PDB file of C-alpha atoms and ligand atoms in Angstrom:
ATOM      1  CA  UNK A 298     214.421 127.905  -8.039  1.00  0.00           C
ATOM      2  CA  UNK A 299     215.521 131.834  -8.078  1.00  0.00           C
ATOM      3  CA  UNK A 300     213.005 134.286  -9.092  1.00  0.00           C
ATOM      4  CA  UNK A 301     213.988 137.886  -9.926  1.00  0.00           C
ATOM      5  CA  UNK A 302     211.318 141.044  -9.957  1.00  0.00           C
ATOM      6  CA  UNK A 303     212.483 143.938 -11.785  1.00  0.00           C
ATOM      7  CA  UNK A 304     210.515 147.169 -11.931  1.00  0.00           C
ATOM      8  CA  UNK A 305     210.107 150.721 -13.308  1.00  0.00           C
ATOM      9  CA  UNK A 306     207.742 153.167 -11.608  1.00  0.00           C
ATOM     10  CA  UNK A 307     207.129 156.558 -11.212  1.00  0.00           C
ATOM     11  CA  UNK A 308     204.771 157.283  -8.689  1.00  0.00           C
ATOM     12  CA  UNK A 309     205.058 154.078  -6.680  1.00  0.00           C
ATOM     13  CA  UNK A 310     201.964 151.705  -7.788  1.00  0.00           C
ATOM     14  CA  UNK A 311     204.148 149.473  -9.910  1.00  0.00           C
ATOM     15  CA  UNK A 312     206.631 149.420  -7.312  1.00  0.00           C
ATOM     16  CA  UNK A 313     204.079 148.298  -4.503  1.00  0.00           C
ATOM     17  CA  UNK A 314     202.863 145.508  -6.962  1.00  0.00           C
ATOM     18  CA  UNK A 315     206.348 144.433  -7.605  1.00  0.00           C
ATOM     19  CA  UNK A 316     207.418 144.401  -3.741  1.00  0.00           C
ATOM     20  CA  UNK A 317     204.005 142.399  -3.015  1.00  0.00           C
ATOM     21  CA  UNK A 318     204.815 139.745  -5.538  1.00  0.00           C
ATOM     22  CA  UNK A 319     208.304 139.216  -4.501  1.00  0.00           C
ATOM     23  CA  UNK A 320     207.754 139.088  -0.867  1.00  0.00           C
ATOM     24  CA  UNK A 321     205.142 136.717  -1.534  1.00  0.00           C
ATOM     25  CA  UNK A 322     207.508 134.068  -3.568  1.00  0.00           C
ATOM     26  CA  UNK A 323     210.640 135.328  -1.720  1.00  0.00           C
ATOM     27  CA  UNK A 324     212.114 136.855  -5.036  1.00  0.00           C
ATOM     28  CA  UNK A 325     215.310 139.322  -5.334  1.00  0.00           C
ATOM     29  CA  UNK A 326     213.884 142.340  -6.431  1.00  0.00           C
ATOM     30  CA  UNK A 327     215.693 145.606  -7.900  1.00  0.00           C
ATOM     31  CA  UNK A 328     214.297 149.009  -9.912  1.00  0.00           C
ATOM     32  CA  UNK A 329     215.376 147.944 -13.687  1.00  0.00           C
ATOM     33  CA  UNK A 330     217.844 150.792 -13.671  1.00  0.00           C
ATOM     34  CA  UNK A 331     219.883 149.493 -10.889  1.00  0.00           C
ATOM     35  CA  UNK A 332     220.070 145.989 -11.994  1.00  0.00           C
ATOM     36  CA  UNK A 333     223.164 144.729 -14.276  1.00  0.00           C
ATOM     37  CA  UNK A 334     221.830 142.370 -17.178  1.00  0.00           C
ATOM     38  CA  UNK A 335     224.787 139.885 -16.711  1.00  0.00           C
ATOM     39  CA  UNK A 336     223.003 138.894 -13.157  1.00  0.00           C
ATOM     40  CA  UNK A 337     220.142 137.305 -15.262  1.00  0.00           C
ATOM     41  CA  UNK A 338     221.707 134.052 -15.755  1.00  0.00           C
ATOM     42  CA  UNK A 339     221.489 133.611 -11.793  1.00  0.00           C
ATOM     43  CA  UNK A 340     217.528 133.208 -12.070  1.00  0.00           C
ATOM     44  CA  UNK A 341     215.233 130.706 -13.425  1.00  0.00           C
ATOM     45  CA  UNK A 342     212.043 133.236 -13.595  1.00  0.00           C
ATOM     46  CA  UNK A 343     212.206 136.879 -14.447  1.00  0.00           C
ATOM     47  CA  UNK A 344     209.334 139.147 -13.993  1.00  0.00           C
ATOM     48  CA  UNK A 345     209.304 142.692 -15.152  1.00  0.00           C
ATOM     49  CA  UNK A 346     206.828 145.296 -14.216  1.00  0.00           C
ATOM     50  CA  UNK A 347     206.398 148.719 -16.002  1.00  0.00           C
ATOM     51  CA  UNK A 348     203.877 151.594 -15.575  1.00  0.00           C
ATOM     52  CA  UNK A 349     202.132 152.648 -18.646  1.00  0.00           C
ATOM     53  CA  UNK A 350     202.667 156.027 -20.541  1.00  0.00           C
ATOM     54  CA  UNK A 351     200.646 156.613 -23.828  1.00  0.00           C
ATOM     55  CA  UNK A 352     200.327 152.968 -24.217  1.00  0.00           C
ATOM     56  CA  UNK A 353     204.127 152.125 -23.801  1.00  0.00           C
ATOM     57  CA  UNK A 354     205.455 150.073 -20.851  1.00  0.00           C
ATOM     58  CA  UNK A 355     208.158 152.176 -19.516  1.00  0.00           C
ATOM     59  CA  UNK A 356     211.309 150.238 -19.433  1.00  0.00           C
ATOM     60  CA  UNK A 357     210.094 147.504 -21.699  1.00  0.00           C
ATOM     61  CA  UNK A 358     212.844 148.437 -24.480  1.00  0.00           C
ATOM     62  CA  UNK A 359     215.478 148.205 -21.757  1.00  0.00           C
ATOM     63  CA  UNK A 360     214.269 145.074 -20.353  1.00  0.00           C
ATOM     64  CA  UNK A 361     213.763 143.421 -24.062  1.00  0.00           C
ATOM     65  CA  UNK A 362     217.321 144.479 -25.105  1.00  0.00           C
ATOM     66  CA  UNK A 363     218.515 141.618 -23.157  1.00  0.00           C
ATOM     67  CA  UNK A 364     216.171 139.111 -24.038  1.00  0.00           C
ATOM     68  CA  UNK A 365     219.144 136.737 -25.551  1.00  0.00           C
ATOM     69  CA  UNK A 366     220.091 136.030 -21.954  1.00  0.00           C
ATOM     70  CA  UNK A 367     216.665 135.323 -20.822  1.00  0.00           C
ATOM     71  CA  UNK A 368     214.976 133.242 -23.945  1.00  0.00           C
ATOM     72  CA  UNK A 369     215.524 129.859 -22.211  1.00  0.00           C
ATOM     73  CA  UNK A 370     213.857 131.208 -18.908  1.00  0.00           C
ATOM     74  CA  UNK A 371     210.123 131.797 -17.770  1.00  0.00           C
ATOM     75  CA  UNK A 372     209.286 135.480 -18.218  1.00  0.00           C
ATOM     76  CA  UNK A 373     206.446 137.150 -16.686  1.00  0.00           C
ATOM     77  CA  UNK A 374     205.699 140.957 -17.697  1.00  0.00           C
ATOM     78  CA  UNK A 375     203.170 142.824 -16.161  1.00  0.00           C
ATOM     79  CA  UNK A 376     201.947 146.296 -17.051  1.00  0.00           C
ATOM     80  CA  UNK A 377     200.443 148.909 -14.723  1.00  0.00           C
ATOM     81  CA  UNK A 378     197.880 151.868 -15.950  1.00  0.00           C
ATOM     82  CA  UNK A 379     194.875 153.339 -15.182  1.00  0.00           C
ATOM     83  CA  UNK A 380     192.929 151.571 -17.859  1.00  0.00           C
ATOM     84  CA  UNK A 381     190.515 148.988 -17.188  1.00  0.00           C
ATOM     85  CA  UNK A 382     191.979 145.859 -18.614  1.00  0.00           C
ATOM     86  CA  UNK A 383     190.060 144.429 -21.421  1.00  0.00           C
ATOM     87  CA  UNK A 384     190.381 142.158 -24.419  1.00  0.00           C
ATOM     88  CA  UNK A 385     190.758 145.247 -26.443  1.00  0.00           C
ATOM     89  CA  UNK A 386     193.380 147.183 -24.122  1.00  0.00           C
ATOM     90  CA  UNK A 387     195.419 143.982 -23.750  1.00  0.00           C
ATOM     91  CA  UNK A 388     195.378 143.300 -27.727  1.00  0.00           C
ATOM     92  CA  UNK A 389     196.432 147.207 -27.939  1.00  0.00           C
ATOM     93  CA  UNK A 390     199.258 146.666 -25.348  1.00  0.00           C
ATOM     94  CA  UNK A 391     200.739 143.602 -27.094  1.00  0.00           C
ATOM     95  CA  UNK A 392     200.685 145.451 -30.529  1.00  0.00           C
ATOM     96  CA  UNK A 393     202.429 148.860 -29.278  1.00  0.00           C
ATOM     97  CA  UNK A 394     204.964 147.153 -27.086  1.00  0.00           C
ATOM     98  CA  UNK A 395     205.684 144.432 -29.714  1.00  0.00           C
ATOM     99  CA  UNK A 396     205.046 141.897 -26.903  1.00  0.00           C
ATOM    100  CA  UNK A 397     204.176 139.422 -29.757  1.00  0.00           C
ATOM    101  CA  UNK A 398     207.458 138.804 -30.951  1.00  0.00           C
ATOM    102  CA  UNK A 399     208.626 137.043 -27.414  1.00  0.00           C
ATOM    103  CA  UNK A 400     207.783 133.891 -25.291  1.00  0.00           C
ATOM    104  CA  UNK A 401     206.561 134.876 -22.342  1.00  0.00           C
ATOM    105  CA  UNK A 402     203.572 135.441 -19.958  1.00  0.00           C
ATOM    106  CA  UNK A 403     201.781 139.015 -19.911  1.00  0.00           C
ATOM    107  CA  UNK A 404     199.217 140.425 -17.270  1.00  0.00           C
ATOM    108  CA  UNK A 405     197.721 143.965 -17.388  1.00  0.00           C
ATOM    109  CA  UNK A 406     197.306 145.182 -13.911  1.00  0.00           C
ATOM    110  CA  UNK A 407     195.222 148.498 -12.876  1.00  0.00           C
ATOM    111  CA  UNK A 408     197.074 151.192 -10.958  1.00  0.00           C
ATOM    112  CA  UNK A 409     196.168 154.214  -9.606  1.00  0.00           C
ATOM    113  CA  UNK A 410     196.451 157.562 -10.680  1.00  0.00           C
ATOM    114  CA  UNK A 411     196.231 161.172  -9.122  1.00  0.00           C
ATOM    115  CA  UNK A 412     196.519 164.580 -11.225  1.00  0.00           C
ATOM    116  CA  UNK A 413     197.711 166.481  -8.559  1.00  0.00           C
ATOM    117  CA  UNK A 414     201.049 164.252  -7.952  1.00  0.00           C
ATOM    118  CA  UNK A 415     202.259 164.924 -11.684  1.00  0.00           C
ATOM    119  CA  UNK A 416     205.096 167.092 -12.764  1.00  0.00           C
ATOM    120  CA  UNK A 417     204.149 169.897 -15.063  1.00  0.00           C
ATOM    121  CA  UNK A 418     205.033 168.107 -18.086  1.00  0.00           C
ATOM    122  CA  UNK A 419     202.991 164.916 -17.440  1.00  0.00           C
ATOM    123  CA  UNK A 420     200.147 167.340 -16.354  1.00  0.00           C
ATOM    124  CA  UNK A 421     200.231 168.982 -19.808  1.00  0.00           C
ATOM    125  CA  UNK A 422     200.267 165.751 -21.348  1.00  0.00           C
ATOM    126  CA  UNK A 423     197.463 164.459 -19.487  1.00  0.00           C
ATOM    127  CA  UNK A 424     195.313 167.330 -20.163  1.00  0.00           C
ATOM    128  CA  UNK A 425     195.959 167.371 -23.718  1.00  0.00           C
ATOM    129  CA  UNK A 426     195.099 163.433 -24.006  1.00  0.00           C
ATOM    130  CA  UNK A 427     191.959 164.299 -21.917  1.00  0.00           C
ATOM    131  CA  UNK A 428     190.586 166.944 -23.895  1.00  0.00           C
ATOM    132  CA  UNK A 429     190.854 164.828 -27.183  1.00  0.00           C
ATOM    133  CA  UNK A 430     189.065 162.025 -25.715  1.00  0.00           C
ATOM    134  CA  UNK A 431     186.386 164.524 -24.120  1.00  0.00           C
ATOM    135  CA  UNK A 432     185.702 165.554 -27.532  1.00  0.00           C
ATOM    136  CA  UNK A 433     184.779 162.282 -29.137  1.00  0.00           C
ATOM    137  CA  UNK A 434     181.159 161.762 -28.871  1.00  0.00           C
ATOM    138  CA  UNK A 435     181.577 157.724 -29.429  1.00  0.00           C
ATOM    139  CA  UNK A 436     183.979 157.466 -26.467  1.00  0.00           C
ATOM    140  CA  UNK A 437     184.027 153.768 -24.860  1.00  0.00           C
ATOM    141  CA  UNK A 438     183.708 153.000 -21.325  1.00  0.00           C
ATOM    142  CA  UNK A 439     187.251 153.134 -20.780  1.00  0.00           C
ATOM    143  CA  UNK A 440     187.488 156.424 -22.122  1.00  0.00           C
ATOM    144  CA  UNK A 441     184.552 157.637 -20.469  1.00  0.00           C
ATOM    145  CA  UNK A 442     186.568 157.019 -17.028  1.00  0.00           C
ATOM    146  CA  UNK A 443     189.645 158.957 -18.622  1.00  0.00           C
ATOM    147  CA  UNK A 444     187.542 161.711 -19.272  1.00  0.00           C
ATOM    148  CA  UNK A 445     186.975 162.333 -15.790  1.00  0.00           C
ATOM    149  CA  UNK A 446     190.426 161.675 -14.278  1.00  0.00           C
ATOM    150  CA  UNK A 447     191.845 165.089 -14.032  1.00  0.00           C
ATOM    151  CA  UNK A 448     189.202 165.987 -11.661  1.00  0.00           C
ATOM    152  CA  UNK A 449     188.709 162.432  -9.901  1.00  0.00           C
ATOM    153  CA  UNK A 450     191.715 160.432  -8.831  1.00  0.00           C
ATOM    154  CA  UNK A 451     191.798 156.733  -9.285  1.00  0.00           C
ATOM    155  CA  UNK A 452     192.744 154.409  -6.701  1.00  0.00           C
ATOM    156  CA  UNK A 453     193.143 150.522  -7.292  1.00  0.00           C
ATOM    157  CA  UNK A 454     194.668 147.547  -6.410  1.00  0.00           C
ATOM    158  CA  UNK A 455     194.390 144.450  -8.500  1.00  0.00           C
ATOM    159  CA  UNK A 456     194.450 141.889  -6.133  1.00  0.00           C
ATOM    160  CA  UNK A 457     193.251 139.133  -8.109  1.00  0.00           C
ATOM    161  CA  UNK A 458     195.985 139.708 -10.645  1.00  0.00           C
ATOM    162  CA  UNK A 459     198.714 139.788  -7.983  1.00  0.00           C
ATOM    163  CA  UNK A 460     197.343 136.135  -6.689  1.00  0.00           C
ATOM    164  CA  UNK A 461     197.453 134.949 -10.311  1.00  0.00           C
ATOM    165  CA  UNK A 462     201.083 136.076 -10.861  1.00  0.00           C
ATOM    166  CA  UNK A 463     202.003 134.705  -7.616  1.00  0.00           C
ATOM    167  CA  UNK A 464     200.349 131.378  -8.120  1.00  0.00           C
ATOM    168  CA  UNK A 465     202.056 131.156 -11.723  1.00  0.00           C
ATOM    169  CA  UNK A 466     205.451 131.509 -10.255  1.00  0.00           C
ATOM    170  CA  UNK A 467     204.549 128.935  -7.716  1.00  0.00           C
ATOM    171  CA  UNK A 468     203.554 126.630 -10.333  1.00  0.00           C
ATOM    172  CA  UNK A 469     206.548 127.132 -12.295  1.00  0.00           C
ATOM    173  CA  UNK A 470     208.744 126.440  -9.183  1.00  0.00           C
ATOM    174  CA  UNK A 471     206.942 122.960  -8.588  1.00  0.00           C
ATOM    175  CA  UNK A 472     207.413 121.989 -12.215  1.00  0.00           C
ATOM    176  CA  UNK A 473     211.292 122.712 -11.746  1.00  0.00           C
ATOM    177  CA  UNK A 474     211.512 120.828  -8.693  1.00  0.00           C
ATOM    178  CA  UNK A 475     209.825 117.433 -10.368  1.00  0.00           C
TER     179      UNK A 475
HETATM  180  C1  FMN B 642     201.740 161.161 -18.754  1.00  0.00           C
HETATM  181  C2  FMN B 642     201.084 159.721 -18.337  1.00  0.00           C
HETATM  182  C3  FMN B 642     200.381 159.014 -19.224  1.00  0.00           C
HETATM  183  C4  FMN B 642     199.747 157.996 -19.080  1.00  0.00           C
HETATM  184  N1  FMN B 642     199.359 157.027 -19.923  1.00  0.00           N
HETATM  185  C5  FMN B 642     198.773 156.014 -19.622  1.00  0.00           C
HETATM  186  C6  FMN B 642     198.166 155.262 -20.830  1.00  0.00           C
HETATM  187  O1  FMN B 642     198.428 155.349 -21.964  1.00  0.00           O
HETATM  188  N2  FMN B 642     197.232 154.044 -20.224  1.00  0.00           N
HETATM  189  C7  FMN B 642     197.238 153.771 -19.063  1.00  0.00           C
HETATM  190  O2  FMN B 642     196.431 152.830 -18.849  1.00  0.00           O
HETATM  191  N3  FMN B 642     197.507 154.479 -17.833  1.00  0.00           N
HETATM  192  C8  FMN B 642     198.386 155.646 -18.363  1.00  0.00           C
HETATM  193  N4  FMN B 642     198.804 156.683 -17.396  1.00  0.00           N
HETATM  194  C9  FMN B 642     198.381 155.869 -15.760  1.00  0.00           C
HETATM  195  C10 FMN B 642     199.839 155.525 -15.159  1.00  0.00           C
HETATM  196  O3  FMN B 642     200.175 154.595 -16.039  1.00  0.00           O
HETATM  197  C11 FMN B 642     199.117 155.089 -13.671  1.00  0.00           C
HETATM  198  O4  FMN B 642     198.850 156.216 -12.825  1.00  0.00           O
HETATM  199  C12 FMN B 642     200.466 154.163 -13.172  1.00  0.00           C
HETATM  200  O5  FMN B 642     199.638 153.803 -12.024  1.00  0.00           O
HETATM  201  C13 FMN B 642     201.538 154.599 -12.707  1.00  0.00           C
HETATM  202  O6  FMN B 642     202.324 153.758 -12.323  1.00  0.00           O
HETATM  203  P1  FMN B 642     203.636 154.338 -11.066  1.00  0.00           P
HETATM  204  O7  FMN B 642     202.746 154.601  -9.838  1.00  0.00           O
HETATM  205  O8  FMN B 642     204.212 152.857 -11.039  1.00  0.00           O
HETATM  206  O9  FMN B 642     204.294 155.233 -11.588  1.00  0.00           O
HETATM  207  C14 FMN B 642     199.426 157.465 -17.788  1.00  0.00           C
HETATM  208  C15 FMN B 642     200.078 158.472 -16.773  1.00  0.00           C
HETATM  209  C16 FMN B 642     200.823 159.524 -17.063  1.00  0.00           C
HETATM  210  C17 FMN B 642     201.270 160.429 -15.707  1.00  0.00           C
END
């Protein structure tokens, strides 16, 4: 069974998760932008990881535009964002990224965030978003964390989720062998 891991990463968190998963299952790995869709035919299980910007998984539209080439394969998607993974954030991600239209497995990973590493446009976007959140007196726990991120970098590695995705890929490989 051949596994492919594709990813889109801005500051390296998604790339690290993608690399760790690929290494553990012996998968081929490529940045999404450097992968030719016609090569999808060579694989049985396809994993795509993208970082989250304003609720949108970066690269997801490009990735899903080739769904016809993947619809008979096992597809696993993971998103990497600073939000905590809850039932509510998961539902929002599925809705915003139209994942409900596809037969696939979806996992929400938590990444790291350091305001000082951003470029000027992203700094501006984040400042605006945080200002809006901070003004809301009814913010939830997740939003309360977001309200502090400009001054306090978040550093997180979701070992449990990596283990889970690895275990799913290994189970799929066993099923295909039998
Ligand atoms: C402009 C901008 C918008 C972001 N929007 C979100 C968001 O809506 N939800 C979220 O969970 N994380 C959001 N993040 C956090 C990133 O997804 C997080 O830092 C992630 O780890 C980046 O992954 P990367 O290192 O692979 O680029 C945002 C970050 C930036 C810079």
